[in-house]
PDB file of C-alpha atoms in Angstrom:
ATOM      1  CA  UNK A   1     -90.424 -30.154 -84.785  1.00 35.00           C
ATOM      2  CA  UNK A   2     -91.527 -31.870 -87.896  1.00 34.00           C
ATOM      3  CA  UNK A   3     -89.877 -35.277 -88.235  1.00 47.00           C
ATOM      4  CA  UNK A   4     -89.283 -36.621 -91.728  1.00 43.00           C
ATOM      5  CA  UNK A   5     -88.480 -40.291 -91.076  1.00 62.00           C
ATOM      6  CA  UNK A   6     -92.167 -41.258 -92.000  1.00 59.00           C
ATOM      7  CA  UNK A   7     -92.235 -39.129 -95.031  1.00 70.00           C
ATOM      8  CA  UNK A   8     -88.782 -39.892 -96.752  1.00 76.00           C
ATOM      9  CA  UNK A   9     -87.497 -42.787 -98.545  1.00 79.00           C
ATOM     10  CA  UNK A  10     -83.981 -41.138 -99.166  1.00 88.00           C
ATOM     11  CA  UNK A  11     -81.383 -39.374 -97.095  1.00 92.00           C
ATOM     12  CA  UNK A  12     -82.650 -36.286 -95.625  1.00 92.00           C
ATOM     13  CA  UNK A  13     -81.404 -33.332 -93.485  1.00 94.00           C
ATOM     14  CA  UNK A  14     -77.768 -32.087 -93.781  1.00 97.00           C
ATOM     15  CA  UNK A  15     -76.760 -35.471 -94.890  1.00 96.00           C
ATOM     16  CA  UNK A  16     -79.199 -35.584 -97.767  1.00 94.00           C
ATOM     17  CA  UNK A  17     -78.143 -31.868 -98.697  1.00 96.00           C
ATOM     18  CA  UNK A  18     -74.362 -32.755 -98.947  1.00 96.00           C
ATOM     19  CA  UNK A  19     -75.014 -35.831-101.109  1.00 93.00           C
ATOM     20  CA  UNK A  20     -76.194 -33.278-103.712  1.00 93.00           C
ATOM     21  CA  UNK A  21     -72.868 -31.280-103.689  1.00 93.00           C
ATOM     22  CA  UNK A  22     -71.436 -33.209-106.678  1.00 87.00           C
ATOM     23  CA  UNK A  23     -69.707 -32.019-110.033  1.00 83.00           C
ATOM     24  CA  UNK A  24     -72.795 -32.572-111.799  1.00 77.00           C
ATOM     25  CA  UNK A  25     -74.330 -29.633-109.682  1.00 76.00           C
ATOM     26  CA  UNK A  26     -71.848 -27.204-111.290  1.00 85.00           C
ATOM     27  CA  UNK A  27     -71.679 -25.038-108.260  1.00 90.00           C
ATOM     28  CA  UNK A  28     -69.288 -22.105-108.781  1.00 89.00           C
ATOM     29  CA  UNK A  29     -70.071 -19.767-106.039  1.00 93.00           C
ATOM     30  CA  UNK A  30     -71.794 -19.277-102.724  1.00 94.00           C
ATOM     31  CA  UNK A  31     -74.966 -17.952-104.652  1.00 95.00           C
ATOM     32  CA  UNK A  32     -74.972 -21.375-106.692  1.00 94.00           C
ATOM     33  CA  UNK A  33     -74.719 -23.321-103.357  1.00 95.00           C
ATOM     34  CA  UNK A  34     -77.636 -21.492-101.745  1.00 96.00           C
ATOM     35  CA  UNK A  35     -79.551 -22.038-104.782  1.00 95.00           C
ATOM     36  CA  UNK A  36     -79.205 -25.543-104.430  1.00 94.00           C
ATOM     37  CA  UNK A  37     -80.053 -25.605-100.681  1.00 95.00           C
ATOM     38  CA  UNK A  38     -83.364 -23.503-101.655  1.00 94.00           C
ATOM     39  CA  UNK A  39     -84.190 -26.048-104.511  1.00 91.00           C
ATOM     40  CA  UNK A  40     -83.823 -28.991-101.855  1.00 90.00           C
ATOM     41  CA  UNK A  41     -86.068 -27.288 -99.361  1.00 91.00           C
ATOM     42  CA  UNK A  42     -88.648 -26.893-102.172  1.00 86.00           C
ATOM     43  CA  UNK A  43     -88.461 -30.413-103.449  1.00 77.00           C
ATOM     44  CA  UNK A  44     -91.427 -31.606-101.165  1.00 66.00           C
ATOM     45  CA  UNK A  45     -94.837 -30.426-100.577  1.00 63.00           C
ATOM     46  CA  UNK A  46     -94.313 -30.320 -96.874  1.00 71.00           C
ATOM     47  CA  UNK A  47     -91.842 -28.483 -95.048  1.00 88.00           C
ATOM     48  CA  UNK A  48     -90.365 -31.389 -93.232  1.00 88.00           C
ATOM     49  CA  UNK A  49     -87.204 -31.520 -95.238  1.00 90.00           C
ATOM     50  CA  UNK A  50     -86.584 -27.775 -94.192  1.00 93.00           C
ATOM     51  CA  UNK A  51     -87.323 -28.517 -90.507  1.00 92.00           C
ATOM     52  CA  UNK A  52     -85.087 -31.403 -90.209  1.00 92.00           C
ATOM     53  CA  UNK A  53     -82.206 -29.484 -92.490  1.00 95.00           C
ATOM     54  CA  UNK A  54     -82.510 -26.651 -89.874  1.00 96.00           C
ATOM     55  CA  UNK A  55     -82.398 -29.067 -86.820  1.00 94.00           C
ATOM     56  CA  UNK A  56     -79.201 -30.691 -88.014  1.00 96.00           C
ATOM     57  CA  UNK A  57     -77.444 -27.292 -88.851  1.00 97.00           C
ATOM     58  CA  UNK A  58     -78.571 -25.970 -85.282  1.00 96.00           C
ATOM     59  CA  UNK A  59     -77.144 -29.020 -83.598  1.00 95.00           C
ATOM     60  CA  UNK A  60     -73.637 -28.316 -85.365  1.00 97.00           C
ATOM     61  CA  UNK A  61     -73.780 -24.573 -84.865  1.00 96.00           C
ATOM     62  CA  UNK A  62     -74.873 -24.711 -81.309  1.00 94.00           C
ATOM     63  CA  UNK A  63     -72.321 -27.436 -80.379  1.00 94.00           C
ATOM     64  CA  UNK A  64     -69.052 -27.067 -78.694  1.00 94.00           C
ATOM     65  CA  UNK A  65     -67.258 -28.248 -81.700  1.00 97.00           C
ATOM     66  CA  UNK A  66     -64.323 -26.271 -83.020  1.00 98.00           C
ATOM     67  CA  UNK A  67     -64.862 -25.042 -86.454  1.00 97.00           C
ATOM     68  CA  UNK A  68     -62.264 -26.918 -88.120  1.00 97.00           C
ATOM     69  CA  UNK A  69     -64.096 -30.137 -86.967  1.00 98.00           C
ATOM     70  CA  UNK A  70     -67.376 -28.973 -88.551  1.00 98.00           C
ATOM     71  CA  UNK A  71     -65.326 -28.040 -91.761  1.00 98.00           C
ATOM     72  CA  UNK A  72     -63.971 -31.503 -91.851  1.00 98.00           C
ATOM     73  CA  UNK A  73     -67.485 -33.147 -91.327  1.00 98.00           C
ATOM     74  CA  UNK A  74     -68.791 -30.843 -94.383  1.00 98.00           C
ATOM     75  CA  UNK A  75     -65.696 -31.678 -96.542  1.00 97.00           C
ATOM     76  CA  UNK A  76     -66.014 -35.647 -95.693  1.00 97.00           C
ATOM     77  CA  UNK A  77     -69.480 -35.574 -96.567  1.00 97.00           C
ATOM     78  CA  UNK A  78     -69.247 -33.536 -99.890  1.00 96.00           C
ATOM     79  CA  UNK A  79     -65.996 -35.161-100.709  1.00 93.00           C
ATOM     80  CA  UNK A  80     -64.677 -31.516-100.688  1.00 92.00           C
ATOM     81  CA  UNK A  81     -66.472 -30.526-103.761  1.00 92.00           C
ATOM     82  CA  UNK A  82     -67.746 -27.436-102.201  1.00 93.00           C
ATOM     83  CA  UNK A  83     -65.440 -25.943 -99.594  1.00 95.00           C
ATOM     84  CA  UNK A  84     -66.949 -22.770 -97.777  1.00 96.00           C
ATOM     85  CA  UNK A  85     -63.407 -21.785 -96.772  1.00 96.00           C
ATOM     86  CA  UNK A  86     -62.599 -21.297-100.545  1.00 94.00           C
ATOM     87  CA  UNK A  87     -65.556 -18.764-100.644  1.00 94.00           C
ATOM     88  CA  UNK A  88     -64.556 -16.834 -97.596  1.00 95.00           C
ATOM     89  CA  UNK A  89     -66.756 -18.567 -95.279  1.00 96.00           C
ATOM     90  CA  UNK A  90     -65.909 -20.248 -91.793  1.00 97.00           C
ATOM     91  CA  UNK A  91     -68.038 -23.526 -91.529  1.00 97.00           C
ATOM     92  CA  UNK A  92     -70.640 -21.842 -88.955  1.00 98.00           C
ATOM     93  CA  UNK A  93     -71.320 -18.994 -91.212  1.00 98.00           C
ATOM     94  CA  UNK A  94     -71.894 -21.045 -93.730  1.00 98.00           C
ATOM     95  CA  UNK A  95     -74.270 -23.312 -91.925  1.00 98.00           C
ATOM     96  CA  UNK A  96     -76.174 -20.354 -90.505  1.00 97.00           C
ATOM     97  CA  UNK A  97     -76.780 -19.103 -94.327  1.00 98.00           C
ATOM     98  CA  UNK A  98     -78.291 -22.722 -94.877  1.00 98.00           C
ATOM     99  CA  UNK A  99     -80.286 -22.216 -91.687  1.00 97.00           C
ATOM    100  CA  UNK A 100     -81.577 -18.821 -93.187  1.00 97.00           C
ATOM    101  CA  UNK A 101     -82.993 -20.461 -96.319  1.00 97.00           C
ATOM    102  CA  UNK A 102     -84.605 -23.392 -94.148  1.00 96.00           C
ATOM    103  CA  UNK A 103     -86.218 -20.496 -91.723  1.00 96.00           C
ATOM    104  CA  UNK A 104     -87.284 -18.619 -95.101  1.00 95.00           C
ATOM    105  CA  UNK A 105     -88.914 -21.771 -96.467  1.00 94.00           C
ATOM    106  CA  UNK A 106     -90.906 -22.585 -93.331  1.00 95.00           C
ATOM    107  CA  UNK A 107     -91.993 -18.989 -92.955  1.00 95.00           C
ATOM    108  CA  UNK A 108     -93.878 -19.055 -96.313  1.00 93.00           C
ATOM    109  CA  UNK A 109     -96.410 -21.212 -94.611  1.00 90.00           C
ATOM    110  CA  UNK A 110     -95.988 -20.187 -90.931  1.00 92.00           C
ATOM    111  CA  UNK A 111     -94.853 -16.489 -90.723  1.00 94.00           C
ATOM    112  CA  UNK A 112     -94.716 -16.525 -86.929  1.00 94.00           C
ATOM    113  CA  UNK A 113     -92.239 -19.557 -87.011  1.00 95.00           C
ATOM    114  CA  UNK A 114     -89.240 -18.879 -84.569  1.00 92.00           C
ATOM    115  CA  UNK A 115     -86.328 -21.408 -84.565  1.00 90.00           C
ATOM    116  CA  UNK A 116     -85.791 -23.410 -81.387  1.00 85.00           C
ATOM    117  CA  UNK A 117     -82.609 -24.930 -80.156  1.00 80.00           C
ATOM    118  CA  UNK A 118     -82.119 -28.619 -81.055  1.00 75.00           C
ATOM    119  CA  UNK A 119     -83.035 -30.833 -78.136  1.00 71.00           C
ATOM    120  CA  UNK A 120     -80.639 -33.365 -76.673  1.00 65.00           C
ATOM    121  CA  UNK A 121     -80.166 -36.839 -77.878  1.00 69.00           C
ATOM    122  CA  UNK A 122     -81.603 -39.137 -75.393  1.00 65.00           C
ATOM    123  CA  UNK A 123     -80.484 -42.420 -76.583  1.00 78.00           C
ATOM    124  CA  UNK A 124     -76.846 -43.097 -75.364  1.00 86.00           C
ATOM    125  CA  UNK A 125     -77.093 -47.002 -76.393  1.00 91.00           C
ATOM    126  CA  UNK A 126     -77.577 -45.926 -80.001  1.00 94.00           C
ATOM    127  CA  UNK A 127     -74.796 -43.309 -79.810  1.00 95.00           C
ATOM    128  CA  UNK A 128     -72.236 -45.915 -78.596  1.00 95.00           C
ATOM    129  CA  UNK A 129     -73.553 -48.351 -81.313  1.00 97.00           C
ATOM    130  CA  UNK A 130     -72.766 -45.784 -83.956  1.00 97.00           C
ATOM    131  CA  UNK A 131     -69.545 -44.876 -82.403  1.00 97.00           C
ATOM    132  CA  UNK A 132     -68.420 -48.650 -82.545  1.00 97.00           C
ATOM    133  CA  UNK A 133     -69.288 -48.648 -86.310  1.00 98.00           C
ATOM    134  CA  UNK A 134     -67.244 -45.543 -86.867  1.00 98.00           C
ATOM    135  CA  UNK A 135     -64.213 -46.886 -84.993  1.00 97.00           C
ATOM    136  CA  UNK A 136     -64.564 -50.462 -86.977  1.00 97.00           C
ATOM    137  CA  UNK A 137     -64.501 -48.681 -90.106  1.00 97.00           C
ATOM    138  CA  UNK A 138     -61.856 -46.106 -89.059  1.00 98.00           C
ATOM    139  CA  UNK A 139     -58.752 -47.648 -90.943  1.00 97.00           C
ATOM    140  CA  UNK A 140     -60.433 -48.196 -94.164  1.00 97.00           C
ATOM    141  CA  UNK A 141     -62.189 -44.860 -94.008  1.00 98.00           C
ATOM    142  CA  UNK A 142     -58.952 -42.937 -93.204  1.00 98.00           C
ATOM    143  CA  UNK A 143     -57.176 -44.516 -95.939  1.00 97.00           C
ATOM    144  CA  UNK A 144     -59.820 -43.799 -98.598  1.00 97.00           C
ATOM    145  CA  UNK A 145     -60.042 -40.006 -97.384  1.00 97.00           C
ATOM    146  CA  UNK A 146     -56.045 -39.658 -97.666  1.00 97.00           C
ATOM    147  CA  UNK A 147     -55.662 -41.685-100.915  1.00 96.00           C
ATOM    148  CA  UNK A 148     -58.710 -40.553-103.007  1.00 93.00           C
ATOM    149  CA  UNK A 149     -58.108 -39.776-106.435  1.00 90.00           C
ATOM    150  CA  UNK A 150     -61.219 -37.288-106.332  1.00 87.00           C
ATOM    151  CA  UNK A 151     -60.208 -34.933-103.556  1.00 89.00           C
ATOM    152  CA  UNK A 152     -57.352 -33.515-101.415  1.00 92.00           C
ATOM    153  CA  UNK A 153     -56.501 -35.722 -98.512  1.00 95.00           C
ATOM    154  CA  UNK A 154     -58.710 -35.432 -95.301  1.00 97.00           C
ATOM    155  CA  UNK A 155     -56.753 -37.454 -92.815  1.00 96.00           C
ATOM    156  CA  UNK A 156     -58.948 -36.224 -89.759  1.00 97.00           C
ATOM    157  CA  UNK A 157     -62.275 -37.443 -90.816  1.00 98.00           C
ATOM    158  CA  UNK A 158     -62.608 -40.193 -88.359  1.00 98.00           C
ATOM    159  CA  UNK A 159     -61.652 -38.063 -85.322  1.00 98.00           C
ATOM    160  CA  UNK A 160     -63.988 -35.398 -86.593  1.00 98.00           C
ATOM    161  CA  UNK A 161     -66.782 -37.956 -86.612  1.00 98.00           C
ATOM    162  CA  UNK A 162     -65.883 -39.260 -83.329  1.00 98.00           C
ATOM    163  CA  UNK A 163     -65.705 -36.016 -81.820  1.00 97.00           C
ATOM    164  CA  UNK A 164     -69.011 -34.834 -83.357  1.00 97.00           C
ATOM    165  CA  UNK A 165     -70.954 -37.877 -82.083  1.00 96.00           C
ATOM    166  CA  UNK A 166     -71.514 -36.861 -78.466  1.00 94.00           C
ATOM    167  CA  UNK A 167     -72.371 -33.395 -79.586  1.00 94.00           C
ATOM    168  CA  UNK A 168     -74.955 -34.220 -82.369  1.00 95.00           C
ATOM    169  CA  UNK A 169     -76.175 -37.469 -81.232  1.00 94.00           C
ATOM    170  CA  UNK A 170     -76.710 -40.739 -82.888  1.00 95.00           C
ATOM    171  CA  UNK A 171     -79.157 -39.751 -85.701  1.00 95.00           C
ATOM    172  CA  UNK A 172     -77.023 -36.942 -87.410  1.00 96.00           C
ATOM    173  CA  UNK A 173     -73.759 -38.789 -86.379  1.00 97.00           C
ATOM    174  CA  UNK A 174     -74.830 -41.947 -88.208  1.00 97.00           C
ATOM    175  CA  UNK A 175     -76.063 -39.913 -91.241  1.00 97.00           C
ATOM    176  CA  UNK A 176     -72.828 -37.948 -91.622  1.00 98.00           C
ATOM    177  CA  UNK A 177     -70.815 -41.127 -91.011  1.00 98.00           C
ATOM    178  CA  UNK A 178     -72.718 -42.834 -93.857  1.00 97.00           C
ATOM    179  CA  UNK A 179     -72.408 -39.988 -96.229  1.00 96.00           C
ATOM    180  CA  UNK A 180     -68.517 -40.015 -95.778  1.00 97.00           C
ATOM    181  CA  UNK A 181     -68.275 -43.807 -96.309  1.00 97.00           C
ATOM    182  CA  UNK A 182     -70.320 -43.489 -99.698  1.00 95.00           C
ATOM    183  CA  UNK A 183     -68.495 -40.269-100.667  1.00 94.00           C
ATOM    184  CA  UNK A 184     -65.103 -42.152-100.481  1.00 95.00           C
ATOM    185  CA  UNK A 185     -66.360 -45.491-101.729  1.00 95.00           C
ATOM    186  CA  UNK A 186     -65.332 -47.432 -98.437  1.00 96.00           C
ATOM    187  CA  UNK A 187     -65.765 -51.033 -98.874  1.00 96.00           C
ATOM    188  CA  UNK A 188     -67.718 -52.903 -96.143  1.00 97.00           C
ATOM    189  CA  UNK A 189     -68.908 -56.396 -95.675  1.00 96.00           C
ATOM    190  CA  UNK A 190     -72.294 -57.895 -95.901  1.00 96.00           C
ATOM    191  CA  UNK A 191     -72.232 -58.434 -92.052  1.00 96.00           C
ATOM    192  CA  UNK A 192     -71.397 -54.687 -91.476  1.00 97.00           C
ATOM    193  CA  UNK A 193     -74.068 -53.697 -94.007  1.00 96.00           C
ATOM    194  CA  UNK A 194     -76.584 -55.751 -92.167  1.00 96.00           C
ATOM    195  CA  UNK A 195     -75.643 -53.861 -89.016  1.00 96.00           C
ATOM    196  CA  UNK A 196     -75.856 -50.569 -90.807  1.00 97.00           C
ATOM    197  CA  UNK A 197     -79.417 -51.306 -91.771  1.00 96.00           C
ATOM    198  CA  UNK A 198     -80.325 -52.491 -88.469  1.00 96.00           C
ATOM    199  CA  UNK A 199     -79.052 -49.219 -86.847  1.00 95.00           C
ATOM    200  CA  UNK A 200     -81.167 -47.484 -89.472  1.00 94.00           C
ATOM    201  CA  UNK A 201     -84.251 -49.265 -88.306  1.00 93.00           C
ATOM    202  CA  UNK A 202     -83.479 -48.478 -84.699  1.00 93.00           C
ATOM    203  CA  UNK A 203     -83.389 -44.772 -85.750  1.00 92.00           C
ATOM    204  CA  UNK A 204     -86.628 -45.160 -87.801  1.00 91.00           C
ATOM    205  CA  UNK A 205     -85.119 -44.855 -91.098  1.00 92.00           C
ATOM    206  CA  UNK A 206     -86.376 -46.223 -94.403  1.00 89.00           C
ATOM    207  CA  UNK A 207     -83.663 -48.658 -95.654  1.00 88.00           C
ATOM    208  CA  UNK A 208     -82.917 -46.480 -98.565  1.00 91.00           C
ATOM    209  CA  UNK A 209     -81.728 -43.747 -95.965  1.00 93.00           C
ATOM    210  CA  UNK A 210     -79.028 -46.105 -95.070  1.00 94.00           C
ATOM    211  CA  UNK A 211     -78.174 -47.555 -98.425  1.00 92.00           C
ATOM    212  CA  UNK A 212     -79.440 -46.091-101.861  1.00 89.00           C
ATOM    213  CA  UNK A 213     -77.378 -48.544-103.759  1.00 88.00           C
ATOM    214  CA  UNK A 214     -74.217 -46.367-103.121  1.00 88.00           C
ATOM    215  CA  UNK A 215     -72.641 -48.186-100.427  1.00 94.00           C
ATOM    216  CA  UNK A 216     -69.744 -50.324-101.431  1.00 94.00           C
ATOM    217  CA  UNK A 217     -70.943 -53.802-100.090  1.00 95.00           C
ATOM    218  CA  UNK A 218     -68.301 -56.792-100.775  1.00 92.00           C
ATOM    219  CA  UNK A 219     -69.367 -60.354 -99.940  1.00 87.00           C
ATOM    220  CA  UNK A 220     -65.837 -61.561 -99.345  1.00 82.00           C
ATOM    221  CA  UNK A 221     -64.864 -58.932 -96.669  1.00 84.00           C
ATOM    222  CA  UNK A 222     -64.895 -60.155 -93.110  1.00 79.00           C
ATOM    223  CA  UNK A 223     -65.517 -58.141 -90.044  1.00 79.00           C
TER     224      UNK A 223
END
């Protein structure tokens, strides 16, 4: 599997995709949404983005997570701007359609490509470190997701992230957590921000994958 960490200086895979689901994208239908997905897989000369997006989607689709948990993860990352359920799609069906776009993009250069199941996440220490950060931010993230003026209340976001983490691993789990923190403008301290950056380094990320200027860092917060 092609890994994008050496190629991208911005968020990637499923978390990078969800960042693009914003009002400026003017998504009014499933077709519009899939056009956005196709555009993302075409943005780069290599197919690394399509490979990583496909792997992320496969981790969720192949997990034991209930569909409602996957739905919550998607809504949290997109701040509910595009809700697949509003277009008659359950979450796994929607993710499989994203996967189809990725496979089509990859097969343009490799017609014999056959998707393989995503492998297990081997680093339990990193998974535990991500879990600790999720739990540390739980009160603030829950409050922000319930009281947001920009989207309907989403009270189960933290429990969805906690349930997903053992299934999808530290990499995707951390990126979805960061995307939810940014989507709901959750304030964090400089100390926590430094821990986020360190976790990103351990995962092999460029620093802008962790924070492209959208994290809400306050110098007077204490963790």
